[in-house]
Amino acid sequence: QLQASGGGLVQPGGSLRLSCAASGFGSRPYAIGWFRQAPGKERETVSCVSSDGGSKYYADSVKGRFTISRDNAKYTTYLQMNNLSPEDTATYYCAARDTYYYGGCLDYGMDYWGRGTLVTVSS
């Protein structure tokens, strides 16, 4: 089970940190990905992290602004989002892949999905 949180309303240039709490995985490895879907648009990849946090992927649109990290002791993955713009407005979803690595960090490669958290960037 995955639970995303941390969304909200933020002004352009602001920051938010999203959290994804995982449960039910026990000791087995799992990669985590963040995806987003804006109104009227298809879901897109944001970022992925391997099970031990050693490998990370970022979409070009967020590279240099977003940082993914995970605290396996807390079964929680974070997405720190800085310098947000209105184009980042979307519902953000976290997903898990039941393997060490995230593969191509594609939504169809994920095994489990949490409910989304809405991020709105507006002045």
PDB file of C-alpha atoms in Angstrom, residues 22-82:
ATOM      1  CA  ALA A  22       4.827   2.427   1.841  1.00  0.00           C
ATOM      2  CA  SER A  23       3.539  -0.533   3.752  1.00  0.00           C
ATOM      3  CA  GLY A  24       3.250  -4.256   3.193  1.00  0.00           C
ATOM      4  CA  PHE A  25       6.596  -4.726   1.469  1.00  0.00           C
ATOM      5  CA  GLY A  26       8.353  -6.226   4.450  1.00  0.00           C
ATOM      6  CA  SER A  27      12.031  -6.725   3.739  1.00  0.00           C
ATOM      7  CA  ARG A  28      11.802  -7.230   0.009  1.00  0.00           C
ATOM      8  CA  PRO A  29      13.283  -4.580  -2.291  1.00  0.00           C
ATOM      9  CA  TYR A  30      11.078  -2.160  -4.171  1.00  0.00           C
ATOM     10  CA  ALA A  31      11.740   0.804  -6.395  1.00  0.00           C
ATOM     11  CA  ILE A  32       9.594   3.922  -6.144  1.00  0.00           C
ATOM     12  CA  GLY A  33       8.486   6.296  -8.832  1.00  0.00           C
ATOM     13  CA  TRP A  34       6.696   9.617  -8.871  1.00  0.00           C
ATOM     14  CA  PHE A  35       4.354  10.407 -11.735  1.00  0.00           C
ATOM     15  CA  ARG A  36       2.009  13.286 -12.380  1.00  0.00           C
ATOM     16  CA  GLN A  37      -1.059  14.031 -14.396  1.00  0.00           C
ATOM     17  CA  ALA A  38      -2.254  17.508 -15.226  1.00  0.00           C
ATOM     18  CA  PRO A  39      -5.889  18.158 -16.206  1.00  0.00           C
ATOM     19  CA  GLY A  40      -6.464  17.151 -19.799  1.00  0.00           C
ATOM     20  CA  LYS A  41      -3.014  15.662 -20.176  1.00  0.00           C
ATOM     21  CA  GLU A  42      -1.540  12.205 -20.064  1.00  0.00           C
ATOM     22  CA  ARG A  43       0.276  10.926 -17.036  1.00  0.00           C
ATOM     23  CA  GLU A  44       4.007  11.557 -17.185  1.00  0.00           C
ATOM     24  CA  THR A  45       7.070  10.360 -15.361  1.00  0.00           C
ATOM     25  CA  VAL A  46       8.645  12.685 -12.828  1.00  0.00           C
ATOM     26  CA  SER A  47      11.317  10.705 -11.020  1.00  0.00           C
ATOM     27  CA  CYS A  48      12.308   7.247  -9.816  1.00  0.00           C
ATOM     28  CA  VAL A  49      14.637   5.819  -7.205  1.00  0.00           C
ATOM     29  CA  SER A  50      16.011   2.324  -6.754  1.00  0.00           C
ATOM     30  CA  SER A  51      15.390   0.266  -3.672  1.00  0.00           C
ATOM     31  CA  ASP A  52      18.568   1.357  -1.891  1.00  0.00           C
ATOM     32  CA  GLY A  53      18.448   4.930  -3.164  1.00  0.00           C
ATOM     33  CA  GLY A  54      21.620   4.472  -5.155  1.00  0.00           C
ATOM     34  CA  SER A  55      20.086   5.026  -8.586  1.00  0.00           C
ATOM     35  CA  LYS A  56      17.835   7.911  -9.507  1.00  0.00           C
ATOM     36  CA  TYR A  57      16.105   9.139 -12.606  1.00  0.00           C
ATOM     37  CA  TYR A  58      14.614  12.535 -13.346  1.00  0.00           C
ATOM     38  CA  ALA A  59      12.539  13.714 -16.246  1.00  0.00           C
ATOM     39  CA  ASP A  60      14.171  16.578 -18.132  1.00  0.00           C
ATOM     40  CA  SER A  61      11.346  18.885 -17.113  1.00  0.00           C
ATOM     41  CA  VAL A  62      12.215  18.601 -13.414  1.00  0.00           C
ATOM     42  CA  LYS A  63      15.951  17.976 -13.507  1.00  0.00           C
ATOM     43  CA  GLY A  64      17.784  20.442 -11.287  1.00  0.00           C
ATOM     44  CA  ARG A  65      14.600  21.459  -9.467  1.00  0.00           C
ATOM     45  CA  PHE A  66      13.277  18.221  -7.960  1.00  0.00           C
ATOM     46  CA  THR A  67      15.122  15.778  -5.727  1.00  0.00           C
ATOM     47  CA  ILE A  68      13.980  12.275  -4.905  1.00  0.00           C
ATOM     48  CA  SER A  69      15.160  10.511  -1.773  1.00  0.00           C
ATOM     49  CA  ARG A  70      14.074   7.700   0.470  1.00  0.00           C
ATOM     50  CA  ASP A  71      14.355   6.709   4.103  1.00  0.00           C
ATOM     51  CA  ASN A  72      13.966   2.964   4.171  1.00  0.00           C
ATOM     52  CA  ALA A  73      13.886   2.900   7.960  1.00  0.00           C
ATOM     53  CA  LYS A  74      10.656   4.879   7.700  1.00  0.00           C
ATOM     54  CA  TYR A  75       9.430   3.182   4.507  1.00  0.00           C
ATOM     55  CA  THR A  76       9.036   6.648   3.070  1.00  0.00           C
ATOM     56  CA  THR A  77      10.130   8.245  -0.182  1.00  0.00           C
ATOM     57  CA  TYR A  78      10.273  11.985  -0.660  1.00  0.00           C
ATOM     58  CA  LEU A  79      10.070  14.323  -3.609  1.00  0.00           C
ATOM     59  CA  GLN A  80      11.493  17.739  -2.839  1.00  0.00           C
ATOM     60  CA  MET A  81      10.196  20.206  -5.400  1.00  0.00           C
ATOM     61  CA  ASN A  82      11.847  23.601  -5.686  1.00  0.00           C
TER      62      ASN A  82
END
